[in-house]
Structures are given as C-alpha cells and as structure tokens.
Coordinates of C-alpha atoms in Angstrom, one line a residue:
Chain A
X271 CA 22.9 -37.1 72.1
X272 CA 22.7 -36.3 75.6
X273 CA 26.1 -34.6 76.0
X274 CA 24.9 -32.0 73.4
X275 CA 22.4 -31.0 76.0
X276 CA 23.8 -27.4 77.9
X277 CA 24.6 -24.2 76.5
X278 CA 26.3 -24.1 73.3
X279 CA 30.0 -21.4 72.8
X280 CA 27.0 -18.2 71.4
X281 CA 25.3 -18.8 75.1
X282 CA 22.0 -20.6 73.1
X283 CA 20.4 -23.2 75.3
X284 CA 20.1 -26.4 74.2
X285 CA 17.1 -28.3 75.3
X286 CA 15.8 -32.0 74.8
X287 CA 12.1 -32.1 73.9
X288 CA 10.7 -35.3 74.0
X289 CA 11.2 -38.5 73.5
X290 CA 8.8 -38.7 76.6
X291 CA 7.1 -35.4 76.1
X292 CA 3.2 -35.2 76.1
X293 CA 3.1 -32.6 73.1
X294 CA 5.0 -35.0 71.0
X295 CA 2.5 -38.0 70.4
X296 CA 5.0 -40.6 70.8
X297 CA 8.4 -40.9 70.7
X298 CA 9.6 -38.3 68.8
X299 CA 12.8 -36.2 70.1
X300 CA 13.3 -32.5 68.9
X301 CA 16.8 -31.2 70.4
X302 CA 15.9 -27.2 69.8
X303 CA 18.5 -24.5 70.1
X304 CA 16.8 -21.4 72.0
X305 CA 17.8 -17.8 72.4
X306 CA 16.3 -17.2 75.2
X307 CA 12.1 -18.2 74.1
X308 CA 13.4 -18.0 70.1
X309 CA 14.3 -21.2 68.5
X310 CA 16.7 -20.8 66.5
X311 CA 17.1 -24.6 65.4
X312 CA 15.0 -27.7 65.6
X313 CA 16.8 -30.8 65.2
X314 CA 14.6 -34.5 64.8
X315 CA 16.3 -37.2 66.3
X316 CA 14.3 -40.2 64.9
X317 CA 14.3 -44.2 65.5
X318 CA 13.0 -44.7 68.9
X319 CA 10.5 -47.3 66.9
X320 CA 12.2 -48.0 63.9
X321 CA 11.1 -51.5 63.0
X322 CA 12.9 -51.4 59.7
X323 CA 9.5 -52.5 58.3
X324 CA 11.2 -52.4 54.8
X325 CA 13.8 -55.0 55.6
X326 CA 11.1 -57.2 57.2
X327 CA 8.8 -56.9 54.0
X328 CA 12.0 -58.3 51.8
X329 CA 11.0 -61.6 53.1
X330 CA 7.9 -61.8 53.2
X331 CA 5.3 -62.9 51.0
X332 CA 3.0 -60.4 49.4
X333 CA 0.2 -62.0 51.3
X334 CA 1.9 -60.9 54.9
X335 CA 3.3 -57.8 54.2
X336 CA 0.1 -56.2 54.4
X337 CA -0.1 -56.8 58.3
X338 CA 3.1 -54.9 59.3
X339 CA 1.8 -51.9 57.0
X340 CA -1.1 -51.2 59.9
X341 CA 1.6 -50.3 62.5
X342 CA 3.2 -47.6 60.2
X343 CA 0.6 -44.9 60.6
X344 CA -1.8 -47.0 62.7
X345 CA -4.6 -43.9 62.3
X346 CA -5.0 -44.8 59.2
X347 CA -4.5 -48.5 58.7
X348 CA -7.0 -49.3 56.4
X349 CA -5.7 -47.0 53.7
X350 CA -2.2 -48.4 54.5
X351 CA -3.7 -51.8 53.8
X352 CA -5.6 -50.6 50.8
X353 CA -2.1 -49.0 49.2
X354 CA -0.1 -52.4 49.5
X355 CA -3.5 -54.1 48.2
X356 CA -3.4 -52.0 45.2
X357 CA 0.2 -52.5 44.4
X358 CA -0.2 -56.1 44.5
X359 CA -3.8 -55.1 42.2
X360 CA -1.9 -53.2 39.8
X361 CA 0.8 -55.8 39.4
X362 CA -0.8 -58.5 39.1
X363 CA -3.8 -56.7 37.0
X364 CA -6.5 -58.6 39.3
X365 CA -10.1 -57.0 39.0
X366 CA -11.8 -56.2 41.9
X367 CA -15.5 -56.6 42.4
X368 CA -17.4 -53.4 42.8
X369 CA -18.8 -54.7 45.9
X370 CA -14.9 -54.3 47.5
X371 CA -14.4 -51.0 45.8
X372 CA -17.4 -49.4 47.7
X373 CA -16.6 -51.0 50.7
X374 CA -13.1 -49.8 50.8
X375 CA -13.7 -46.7 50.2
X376 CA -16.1 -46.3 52.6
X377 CA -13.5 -47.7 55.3
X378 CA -10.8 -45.5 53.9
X379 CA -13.2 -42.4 54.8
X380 CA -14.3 -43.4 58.1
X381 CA -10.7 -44.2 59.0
X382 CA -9.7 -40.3 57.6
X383 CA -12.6 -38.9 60.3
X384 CA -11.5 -41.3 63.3
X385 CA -7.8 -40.3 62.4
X386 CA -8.7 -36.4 62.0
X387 CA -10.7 -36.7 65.4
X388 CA -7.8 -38.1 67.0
X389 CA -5.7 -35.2 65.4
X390 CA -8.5 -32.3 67.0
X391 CA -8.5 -33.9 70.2
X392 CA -4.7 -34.4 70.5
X393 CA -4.2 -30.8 69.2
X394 CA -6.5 -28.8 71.7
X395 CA -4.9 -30.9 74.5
X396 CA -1.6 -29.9 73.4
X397 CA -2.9 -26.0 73.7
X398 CA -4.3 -26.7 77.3
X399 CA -7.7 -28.0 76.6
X400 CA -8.1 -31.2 77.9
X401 CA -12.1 -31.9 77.2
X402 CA -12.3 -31.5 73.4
X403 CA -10.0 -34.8 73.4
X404 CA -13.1 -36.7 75.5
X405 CA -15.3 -35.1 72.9
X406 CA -13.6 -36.3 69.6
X407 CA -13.0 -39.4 71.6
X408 CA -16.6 -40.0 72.0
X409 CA -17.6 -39.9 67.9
X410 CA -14.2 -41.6 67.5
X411 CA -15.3 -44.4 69.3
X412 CA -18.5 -45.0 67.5
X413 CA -15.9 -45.4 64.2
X414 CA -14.1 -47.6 66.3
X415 CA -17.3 -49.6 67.3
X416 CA -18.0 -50.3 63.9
X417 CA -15.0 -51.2 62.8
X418 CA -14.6 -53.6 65.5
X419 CA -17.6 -55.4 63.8
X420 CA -16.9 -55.7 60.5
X421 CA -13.2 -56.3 60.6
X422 CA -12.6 -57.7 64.0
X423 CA -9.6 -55.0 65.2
X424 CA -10.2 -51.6 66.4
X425 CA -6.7 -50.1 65.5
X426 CA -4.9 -52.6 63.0
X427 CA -7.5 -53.6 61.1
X428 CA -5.7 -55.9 58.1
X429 CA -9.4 -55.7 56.5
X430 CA -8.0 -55.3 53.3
X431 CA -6.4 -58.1 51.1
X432 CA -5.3 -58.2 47.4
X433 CA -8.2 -58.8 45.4
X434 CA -10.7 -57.4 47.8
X435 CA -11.4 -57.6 51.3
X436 CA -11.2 -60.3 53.9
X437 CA -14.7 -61.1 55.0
X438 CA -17.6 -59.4 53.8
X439 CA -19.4 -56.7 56.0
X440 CA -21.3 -57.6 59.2
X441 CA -25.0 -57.0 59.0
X442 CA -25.3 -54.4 60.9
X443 CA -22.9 -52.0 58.8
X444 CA -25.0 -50.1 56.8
X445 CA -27.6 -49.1 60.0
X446 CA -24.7 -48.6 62.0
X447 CA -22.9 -46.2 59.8
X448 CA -26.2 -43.7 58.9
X449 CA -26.5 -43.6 62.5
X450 CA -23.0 -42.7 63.0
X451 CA -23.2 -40.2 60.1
X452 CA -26.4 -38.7 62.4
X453 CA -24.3 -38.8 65.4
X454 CA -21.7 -36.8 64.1
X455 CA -23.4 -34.2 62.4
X456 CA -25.6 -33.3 65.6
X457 CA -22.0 -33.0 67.0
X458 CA -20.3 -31.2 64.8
X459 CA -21.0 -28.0 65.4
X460 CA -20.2 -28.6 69.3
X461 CA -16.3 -28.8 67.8
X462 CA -16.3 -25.2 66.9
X463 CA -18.6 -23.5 69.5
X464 CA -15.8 -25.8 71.9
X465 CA -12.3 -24.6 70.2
X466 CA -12.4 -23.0 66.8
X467 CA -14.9 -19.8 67.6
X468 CA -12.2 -19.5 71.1
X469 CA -10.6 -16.7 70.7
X470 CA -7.8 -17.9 73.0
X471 CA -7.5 -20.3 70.3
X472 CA -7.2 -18.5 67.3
X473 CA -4.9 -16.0 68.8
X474 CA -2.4 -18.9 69.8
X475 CA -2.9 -20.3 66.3
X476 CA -3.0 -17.6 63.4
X477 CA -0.1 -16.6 61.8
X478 CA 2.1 -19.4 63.4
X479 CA 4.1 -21.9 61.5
X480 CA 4.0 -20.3 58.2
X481 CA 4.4 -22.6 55.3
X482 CA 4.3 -20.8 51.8
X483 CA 3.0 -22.6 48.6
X484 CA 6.7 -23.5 47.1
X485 CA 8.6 -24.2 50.5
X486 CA 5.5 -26.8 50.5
X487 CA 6.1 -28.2 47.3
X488 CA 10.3 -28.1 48.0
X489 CA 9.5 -30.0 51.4
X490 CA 8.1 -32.6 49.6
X491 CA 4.4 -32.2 51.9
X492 CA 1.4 -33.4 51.5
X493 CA -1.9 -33.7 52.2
X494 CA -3.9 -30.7 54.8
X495 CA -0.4 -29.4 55.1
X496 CA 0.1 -28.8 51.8
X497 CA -3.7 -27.9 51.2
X498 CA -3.4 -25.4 53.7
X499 CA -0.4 -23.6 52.0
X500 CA -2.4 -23.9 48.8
X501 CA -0.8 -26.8 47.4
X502 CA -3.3 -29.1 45.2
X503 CA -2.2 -32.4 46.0
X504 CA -5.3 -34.6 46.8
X505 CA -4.0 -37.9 45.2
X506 CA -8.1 -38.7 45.2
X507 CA -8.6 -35.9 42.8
X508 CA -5.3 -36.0 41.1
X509 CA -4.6 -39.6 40.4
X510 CA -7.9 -41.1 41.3
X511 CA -8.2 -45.2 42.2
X512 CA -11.0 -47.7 43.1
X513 CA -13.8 -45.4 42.6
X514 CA -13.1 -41.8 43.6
X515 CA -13.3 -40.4 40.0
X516 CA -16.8 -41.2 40.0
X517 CA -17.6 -39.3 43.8
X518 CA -18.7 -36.1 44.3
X519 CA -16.7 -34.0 47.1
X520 CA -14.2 -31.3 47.2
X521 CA -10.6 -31.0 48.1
X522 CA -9.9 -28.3 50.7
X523 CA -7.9 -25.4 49.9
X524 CA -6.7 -22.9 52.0
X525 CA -3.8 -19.8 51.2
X526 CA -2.8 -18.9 54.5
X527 CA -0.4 -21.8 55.0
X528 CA -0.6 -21.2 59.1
X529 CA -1.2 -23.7 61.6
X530 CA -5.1 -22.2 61.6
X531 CA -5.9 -23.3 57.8
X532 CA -4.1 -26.9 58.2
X533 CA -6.4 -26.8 61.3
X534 CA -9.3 -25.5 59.2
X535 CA -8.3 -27.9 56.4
X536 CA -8.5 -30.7 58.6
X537 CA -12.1 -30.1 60.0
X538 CA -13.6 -29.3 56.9
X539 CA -11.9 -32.3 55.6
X540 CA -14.1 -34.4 57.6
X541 CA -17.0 -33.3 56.7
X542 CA -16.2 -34.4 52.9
X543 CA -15.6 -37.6 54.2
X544 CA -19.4 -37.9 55.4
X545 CA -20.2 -36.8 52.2
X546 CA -18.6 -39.5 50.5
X547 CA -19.7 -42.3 52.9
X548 CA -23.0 -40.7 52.5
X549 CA -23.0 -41.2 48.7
X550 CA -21.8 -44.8 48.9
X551 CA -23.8 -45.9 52.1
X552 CA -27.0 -47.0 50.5
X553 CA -25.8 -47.8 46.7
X554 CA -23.5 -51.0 48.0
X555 CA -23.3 -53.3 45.1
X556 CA -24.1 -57.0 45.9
X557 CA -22.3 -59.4 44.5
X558 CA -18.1 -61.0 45.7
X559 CA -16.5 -59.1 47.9
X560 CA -12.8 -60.5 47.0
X561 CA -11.7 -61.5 43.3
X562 CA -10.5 -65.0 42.8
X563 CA -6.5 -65.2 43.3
X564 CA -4.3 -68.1 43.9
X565 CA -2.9 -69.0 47.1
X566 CA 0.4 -67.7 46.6
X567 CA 1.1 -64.4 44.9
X568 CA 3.8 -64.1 42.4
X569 CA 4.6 -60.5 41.3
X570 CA 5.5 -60.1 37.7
X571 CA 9.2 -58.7 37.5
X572 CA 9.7 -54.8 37.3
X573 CA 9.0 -51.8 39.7
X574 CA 5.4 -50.9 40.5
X575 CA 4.1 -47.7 42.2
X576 CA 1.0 -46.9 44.1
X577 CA 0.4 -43.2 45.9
X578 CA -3.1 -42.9 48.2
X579 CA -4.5 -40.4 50.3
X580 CA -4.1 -41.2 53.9
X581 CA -5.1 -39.1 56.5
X582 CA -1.7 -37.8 57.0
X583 CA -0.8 -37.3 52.9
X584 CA 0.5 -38.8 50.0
X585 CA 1.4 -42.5 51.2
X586 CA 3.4 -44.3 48.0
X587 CA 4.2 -47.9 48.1
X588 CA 7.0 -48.9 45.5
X589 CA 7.7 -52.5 45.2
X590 CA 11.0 -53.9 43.2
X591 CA 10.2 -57.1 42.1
X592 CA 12.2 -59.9 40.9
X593 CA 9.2 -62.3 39.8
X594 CA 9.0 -64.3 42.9
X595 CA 6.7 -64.7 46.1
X596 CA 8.7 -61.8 48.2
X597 CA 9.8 -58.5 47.0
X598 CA 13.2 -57.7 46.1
X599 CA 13.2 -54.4 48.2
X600 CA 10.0 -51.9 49.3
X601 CA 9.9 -48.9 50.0
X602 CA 7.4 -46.8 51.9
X603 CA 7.2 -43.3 51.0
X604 CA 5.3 -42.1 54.5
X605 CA 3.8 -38.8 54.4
X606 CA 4.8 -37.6 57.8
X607 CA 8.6 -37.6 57.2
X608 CA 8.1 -35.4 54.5
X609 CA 6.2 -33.3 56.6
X610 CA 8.0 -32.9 59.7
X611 CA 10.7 -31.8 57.1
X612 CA 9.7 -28.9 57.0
X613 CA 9.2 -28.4 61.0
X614 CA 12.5 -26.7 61.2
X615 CA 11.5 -24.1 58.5
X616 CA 8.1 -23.1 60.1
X617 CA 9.1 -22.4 63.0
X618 CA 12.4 -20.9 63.6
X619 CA 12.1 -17.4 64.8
X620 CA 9.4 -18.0 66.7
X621 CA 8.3 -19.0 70.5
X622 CA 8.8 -22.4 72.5
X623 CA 5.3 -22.3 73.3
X624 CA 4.6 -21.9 69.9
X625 CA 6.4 -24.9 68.5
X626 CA 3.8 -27.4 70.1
X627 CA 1.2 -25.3 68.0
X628 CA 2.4 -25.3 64.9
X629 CA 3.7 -29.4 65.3
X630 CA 0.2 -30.2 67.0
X631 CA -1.2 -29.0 63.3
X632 CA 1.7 -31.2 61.1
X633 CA -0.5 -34.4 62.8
X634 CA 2.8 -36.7 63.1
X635 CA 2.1 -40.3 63.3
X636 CA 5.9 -41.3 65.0
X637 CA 5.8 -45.1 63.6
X638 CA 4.8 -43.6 60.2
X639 CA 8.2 -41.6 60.1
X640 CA 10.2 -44.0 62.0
X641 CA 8.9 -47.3 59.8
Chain B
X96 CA -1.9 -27.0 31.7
X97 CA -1.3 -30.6 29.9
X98 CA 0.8 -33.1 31.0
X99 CA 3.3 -34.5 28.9
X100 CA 3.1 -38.4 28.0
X101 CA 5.8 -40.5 28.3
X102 CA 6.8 -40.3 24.5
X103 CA 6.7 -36.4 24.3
X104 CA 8.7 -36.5 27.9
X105 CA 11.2 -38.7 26.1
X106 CA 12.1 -36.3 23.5
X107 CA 12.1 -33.6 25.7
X108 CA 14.5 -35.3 28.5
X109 CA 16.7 -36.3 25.6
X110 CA 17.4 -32.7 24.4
X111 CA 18.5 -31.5 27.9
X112 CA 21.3 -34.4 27.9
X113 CA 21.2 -36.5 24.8
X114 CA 23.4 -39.2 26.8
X115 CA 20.4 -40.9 28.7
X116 CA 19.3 -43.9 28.5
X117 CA 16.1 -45.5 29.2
X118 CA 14.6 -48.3 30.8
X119 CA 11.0 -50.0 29.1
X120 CA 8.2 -51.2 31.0
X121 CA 6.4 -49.4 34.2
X122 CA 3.8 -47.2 34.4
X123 CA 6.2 -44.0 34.3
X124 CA 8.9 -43.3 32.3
X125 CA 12.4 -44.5 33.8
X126 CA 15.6 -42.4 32.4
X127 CA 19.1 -43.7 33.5
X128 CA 21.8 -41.0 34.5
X129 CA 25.3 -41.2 34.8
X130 CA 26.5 -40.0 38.5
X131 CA 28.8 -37.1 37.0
X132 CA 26.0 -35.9 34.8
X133 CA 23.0 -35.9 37.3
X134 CA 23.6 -32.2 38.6
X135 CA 23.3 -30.7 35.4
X136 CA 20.1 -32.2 34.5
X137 CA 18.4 -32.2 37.5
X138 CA 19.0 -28.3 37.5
X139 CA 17.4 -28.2 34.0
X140 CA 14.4 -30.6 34.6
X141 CA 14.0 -28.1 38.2
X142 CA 13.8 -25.2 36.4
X143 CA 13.0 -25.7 32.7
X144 CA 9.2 -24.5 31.9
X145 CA 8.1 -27.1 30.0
X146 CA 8.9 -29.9 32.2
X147 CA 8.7 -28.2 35.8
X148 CA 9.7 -31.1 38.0
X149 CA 9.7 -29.2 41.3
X150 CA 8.4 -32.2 43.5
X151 CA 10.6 -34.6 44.7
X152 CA 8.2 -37.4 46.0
X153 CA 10.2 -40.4 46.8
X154 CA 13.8 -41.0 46.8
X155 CA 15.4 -44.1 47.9
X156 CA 18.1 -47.0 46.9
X157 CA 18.1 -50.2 45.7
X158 CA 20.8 -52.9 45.9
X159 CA 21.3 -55.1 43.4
X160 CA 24.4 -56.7 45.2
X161 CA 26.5 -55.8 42.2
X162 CA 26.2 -51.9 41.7
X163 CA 23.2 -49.5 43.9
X164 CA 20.5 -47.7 42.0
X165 CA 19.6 -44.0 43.5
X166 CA 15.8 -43.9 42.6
X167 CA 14.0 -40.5 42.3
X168 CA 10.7 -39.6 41.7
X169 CA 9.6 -36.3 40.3
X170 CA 6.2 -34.8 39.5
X171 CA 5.2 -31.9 38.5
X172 CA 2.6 -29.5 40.9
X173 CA 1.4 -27.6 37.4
X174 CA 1.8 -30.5 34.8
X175 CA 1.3 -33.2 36.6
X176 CA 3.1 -35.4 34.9
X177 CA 5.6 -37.6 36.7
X178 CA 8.6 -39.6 35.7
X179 CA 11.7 -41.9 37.6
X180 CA 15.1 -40.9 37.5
X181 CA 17.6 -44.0 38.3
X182 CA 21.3 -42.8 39.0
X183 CA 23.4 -46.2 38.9
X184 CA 26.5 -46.1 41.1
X185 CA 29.1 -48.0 42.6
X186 CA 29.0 -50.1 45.3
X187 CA 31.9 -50.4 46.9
X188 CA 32.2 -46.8 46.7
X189 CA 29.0 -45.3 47.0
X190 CA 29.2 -41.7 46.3
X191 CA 26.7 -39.1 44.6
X192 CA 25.9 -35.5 44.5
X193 CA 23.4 -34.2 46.9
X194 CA 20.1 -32.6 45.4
X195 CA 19.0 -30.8 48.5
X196 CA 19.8 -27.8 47.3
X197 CA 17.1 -28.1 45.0
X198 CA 14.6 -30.3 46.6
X199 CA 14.7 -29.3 50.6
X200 CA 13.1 -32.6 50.9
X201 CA 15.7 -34.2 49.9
X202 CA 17.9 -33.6 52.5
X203 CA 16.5 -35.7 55.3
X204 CA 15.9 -38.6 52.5
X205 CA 19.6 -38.7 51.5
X206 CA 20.2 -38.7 55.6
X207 CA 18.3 -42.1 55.2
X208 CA 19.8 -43.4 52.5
X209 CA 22.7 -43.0 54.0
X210 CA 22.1 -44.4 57.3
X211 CA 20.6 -47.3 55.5
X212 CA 22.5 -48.4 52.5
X213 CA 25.9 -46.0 53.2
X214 CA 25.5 -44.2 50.3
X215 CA 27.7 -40.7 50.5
X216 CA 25.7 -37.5 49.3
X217 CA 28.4 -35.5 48.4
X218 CA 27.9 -31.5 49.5
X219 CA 25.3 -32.4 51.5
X220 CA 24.9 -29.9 54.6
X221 CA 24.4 -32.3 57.4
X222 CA 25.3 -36.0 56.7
X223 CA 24.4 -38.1 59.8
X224 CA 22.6 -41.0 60.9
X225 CA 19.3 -40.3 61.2
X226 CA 17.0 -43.3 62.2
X227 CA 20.1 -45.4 63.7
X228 CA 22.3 -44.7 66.9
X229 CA 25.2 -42.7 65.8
X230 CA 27.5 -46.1 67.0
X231 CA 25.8 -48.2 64.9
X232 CA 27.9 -50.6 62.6
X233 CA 27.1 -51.5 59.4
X234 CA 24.3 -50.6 56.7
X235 CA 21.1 -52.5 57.2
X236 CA 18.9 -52.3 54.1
X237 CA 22.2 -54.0 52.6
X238 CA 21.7 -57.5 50.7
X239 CA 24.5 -58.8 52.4
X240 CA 23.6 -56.8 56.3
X241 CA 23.6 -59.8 58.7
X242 CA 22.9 -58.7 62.6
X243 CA 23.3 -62.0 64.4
X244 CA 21.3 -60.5 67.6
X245 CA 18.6 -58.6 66.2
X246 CA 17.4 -60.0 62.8
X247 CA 14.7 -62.3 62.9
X248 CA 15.4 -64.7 60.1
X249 CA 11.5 -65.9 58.5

C-alpha cells in the first residue's frame, strides 16, 4: 500500500490519509487521488481492527456472543446487545417481561444521545472547533454516569441478555435520568448558539457531500444518512420491536442529502430520543426483569434475522443455525460499511478540506466496519 | 403502497423465472437460484414495478463444507416488503456474477466475500482484498480455515 503513495503516470498525487489521522476517528485509511485540491478518487483500506468477530461467534455459545457484539460499534453497545438478544428472542420465541422491554428501550435511547453527542463533538473538532467536544462531553458523561450504575461498564455495557436484562436497575435510575433529561434540555440550545447558528459553519457544511435519495437507497445506507437524503428507513417506525409501535415520536426527514441535513438530522434526532425516554421514564412496569430460560441455549435449526436501529443505521444480525449451542455462521450486517460506501460518491469533485466534512457527518464507528 | 405477503410474492417471483425453487420455514420468503440464471432475475426483481427490490441490505456467504450459498437480502423502499435470495454454487470453484451494477452497495460486500470465503464475482470492477493484507493466504470464514498462529481455538 505504501509504494502506491507518489504521483500516479496523469501527474495526480496520491496521498495516505490516515490510519493515524485525527479526522478519521480511528483507524481508518483513505488513499485519495488529488488533482491538485480535487479528489478525484477515495479508496478505503480497511482491517486495521478486524477481529473477525464472525469467525469467533461460530464457536461460541449464544450466551457469549453477546459480549464481543459491544466492541463492534462500541457507541452504541446496548443496541448491539439488544439485536443479538432479540435474535436469540425470536428464535427461541421467549417472552420478555414488560418490565425489560421498557428498560431496554430506554437504554437504547440514551445510548443514541451519548453516541450522537460523541458524533457533534467529534465533528466540530474535525472543522476546527475544539470546545463543542468538552461541551457534548459534559452531557455525555452524565449518560455515562448512569450507565455506570445500572450496568456496571461505561462503554461495553453487556446489560442485555436473551430473555431480558442482566440485573435489574439501580435505585437511583429513574431520579437520575429526569435529571439528566433537565440537564440536557437547559443545554441544548447552547449546541446551536455554539456551532449550528456559525456561519463559518454552515458555509463549510451546506451543499457538501451530496447524497441523492436513490444513490442512498443503491448504497445500501441507513439511518441519519439516509434520512437526510430523504430516505424513510427508521427500522423503529418500519419494522417496529419491543415496544416502539406503541411510542409516540417522529423520524427525521430531511431532502437536501448534504452534510448540513445528516448534521441537522442527527441533532434533532436527539431530541426524539428525550421524548421517548420521557414517555417511558415514569410508566416502568414492575414485575421480572429477565424471562425464565435454561442455562444453555439451543437455537432451533434454520436462519433467523433481526434489523435495529442503532445510532449509526440499520444493524441486522442473521444467525444460521444448525440446532446446537453455537451458530453455524453469523453475520453482522453493520451500518457503517454500508455507509462509507458511498464516501467515494459524495465527494469526488470536491475539496481535501472538504472530505473531513462531509466524513465527519457519515459518523463512522471503525470496529463497526472492520468487525 | 402495500406490501406483498410471502404467498402473493411467490406467484409473482415465479412468473419472472418459473425455474425457482423455494425453501420453507423463516420469517421471509427464501427463493433458490441457479448461478447462470441470477442476472436475469435480479434485473427483473430491480426494475419490475410491482416488486421494486431496489435495496440490497445484506449480502453474505455461507459454507456448508459441501457447496457455498450466496445469500442476498432485498427490500423494497416503497413496498416494503422483503424477501432472501440464496444462489447455491460450487465450492471448489466459486464463481458468480457480480450484482454491483445494480446494487452500488454491493460492490464492497462482494470485495468481502471474497476476501473471506474466495468467492469470484465475476465482472466485478475492482476485485481485491479488502479487510485482509493483500499477502494473505488462505480464506478465513472457511469451515475448513485453520491459522496455526492466530486462531484462538475455545
């Protein structure tokens, strides 16, 4: 890869960015071919941190192969969790109590607002802006706090479990969650008198990485990115699970399919979190928190499918089972490759400077693609 | 716009290419293909308006030691109605038309397919490894893939 590196027979430059480069997240190595400040390709070199998670899951059981799911897209472990929980659900057909449902869903939604506050921060440093990220960082931490708590982790949180969750909540949750919810919307407004009313901002992000509504759909994205090309693809809406058909919020749309909607997407997004936790917060069922199940988990045989919402997009877990206590092969359909897919596409033709804007905005988790 | 149940989808499928075959159980419907035949269906499940499979959500490979299944999973943004496509092929000489054309997304899946199970996409514009090093040996989501040094044995 490194020989590549020089000027290519037309006189393009060929440049490494990354794998150590601050705008990438992680490592993730473009090699872009420039004419002069135009790219004119964008190439992904993946598998600086490929754990071949799907080979590791083959053997083992379907008790343990929920832990290596929180290092795919470790911003949004509990969702990651809670798809391999209901794969294992749906297979099996085990009932969960109510009291789990809430609680996960709940979890799932505070993770999407500590993930999309990562995301804000990360971005506005990328453009320059180095105090947003202690901002977002401060809310983010209160999420964290909480978690901590209740699950025991702060980052890989293996709360959830097939049947429900692992230990029931600590006492403190509910008080510390309206408080959060208090926190946060006192700060809210901070975020966009801070970057999104900059004009400086705006000008560096409208118009930039355009995605259209079927180049979306062809590059297989999901989630804000696809939102923000107009794409409706909220699998909470679509294919609703646990208890989402029964919540009131709304999925974000937005036409424009530049880097500014998926960045408008994104913080609006948030906000329907709190809504959700909001509804859910004080109507916590009493009663189990995890459904009976044997010790040992046997899958029927056949092929069973799960897709979730996690921060980043449509996350599917698809599990080939042969009837025993391991899978026979899994597969982890992880929104971010789909999404950086499309990178090349958005942003050929334009600036250098301009390609950490519009990536910034595609919010790549590097384990999540790598696996 | 309604989507189609797996019965009605199963009529329909079966007039594009009466040849398929199908598989029972699962929540979706599964529909076998033979590898010569797979272009000109997938081209007619793309673009036909009643069906309108234009996203490719998931594409992968299973071994089953004696033969590979392709697996593909399509919904549909208007319907939204979903279904699996399995392409069976051989597996000492795994070989299969690309559908990047079609799907854009496909085009980095098949680059992992093939850099974990080997499988050629045929017509595909860039086949490389993508997640391995280029000098890597061997296929690793393979049944039989032993690495003495790095495989952790549980």
């Amino acid at each position: 890869m490194v020989e590549e590196i020089g000027t290519n027979t037309e006189g393009d430059l060929i440049i490494n960015v990354g794998p150590q480069h601050p705008a990438t997240h992680g490592v993730l190595h473009l090699v872009l071919t420039l004419s002069g400040e135009t790219i004119k390709k964008v190439e992904p070199h993946l598998g600086y941190i490929h754990r071949s998670i799907e080979k590791m899951c083959e053997s083992l059981s379907y008790r343990q192969f929920i832990y290596v799911t929180s290092r795919m897209d470790y911003l949004s472990s509990h969702i990651n969790n809670h798809a391999c929980a209901l794969t294992v659900e749906k297979a099996m057909q085990i009932e969960v109590p109510q009291r789990a449902q809430y609680i996960r869903v709940i979890m799932d939604e505070l993770t999407r607002i500590a993930s999309h506050e990562l995301w804000w921060g990360a971005m506005a440093m990328d453009l320059g802006a180095f105090t947003p990220f202690f901002h977002a960082f401060r809310e983010r931490e209160t999420i964290t706090d909480i978690m901590e708590k209740t699950c025991g982790a702060r980052l890989t949180m293996n709360y959830m479990v097939p049947g429900g969750v692992m230990v029931d909540l600590h006492p403190d949750f509910q008080k510390d969650v309206k408080s959060f919810i208090q926190l946060y919307k006192s700060k809210f407004e901070e975020y966009n008198e801070l970057v999104t009313g900059n004009i400086i901002f705006q000008n560096r992000m409208k118009g930039i990485g355009i995605l259209s509504k079927e180049d979306a759909i062809s590059y297989g994205c999901s989630g804000p990115v696809a939102r923000a090309s107009g794409v409706h693809c909220d699998i909470r809406k679509l294919y609703p699970y646990e208890i989402y058909s029964q919540l009131e919020f709304d999925e974000i749309l937005d036409t424009a399919g530049d880097s500014f909607a998926r960045y408008m997407v994104r913080l609006k997004e948030m906000q329907q979190s709190i809504r959700i936790v909001e509804q859910l917060i004080d109507n916590i069922p009493e009663g189990e928190f995890q459904a009976k199940t044997k010790a040992v988990l046997k899958l029927p045989k056949g092929e069973f499918y799960q897709r979730v919402e996690t921060a980043r997009g449509e996350l599917g877990v698809y599990i080939v089972s042969e009837g025993g206590t391991t899978p026979y092969r899994i597969k982890f359909r992880s929104p971010g490759f789909s999404n950086l897919s499309a990178l090349e596409h958005m942003v050929k033709g334009l600036k250098i400077g301009d390609l950490v804007a519009a990536m910034g905005t595609l919010d790549l988790v590097i384990p999540d693609i790598d696996r | 716009m309604i989507a189609m149940t797996n019965e009605e989808l199963k009529i329909k499928l079966t007039e594009f290419l009466p040849t398929i075959t199908f598989e029972e159980g699962g929540e979706w419907l599964n529909v076998f293909v033979t590898p010569r035949e797979l272009r000109s269906f997938v081209q007619k499940i793309r673009t036909s308006e009643d069906v309108l499979f234009d996203y490719l959500f998931c594409l992968t490979c299973v071994d089953w030691k004696t033969h590979f299944n392709i697996v593909y999973h399509f919904s549909s943004t208007t319907y939204r109605h979903n279904f699996v496509l399995k392409v069976k092929i051989d597996r000492a000489n795994p070989e299969i038309e690309t559908v990047s054309d079609i799907w854009r997304t496909a085009e980095m899946l098949e680059r992992e397919v093939y850099d974990l199970f080997g499988v050629k996409f045929l017509n595909h514009p860039d086949l490389r490894r993508l997640i391995m090093p280029d000098d890597w040996q061997g296929w690793p989501l393979r049944k039989d893939y032993e690495d003495a040094i790095n495989m952790i044995k549980l």
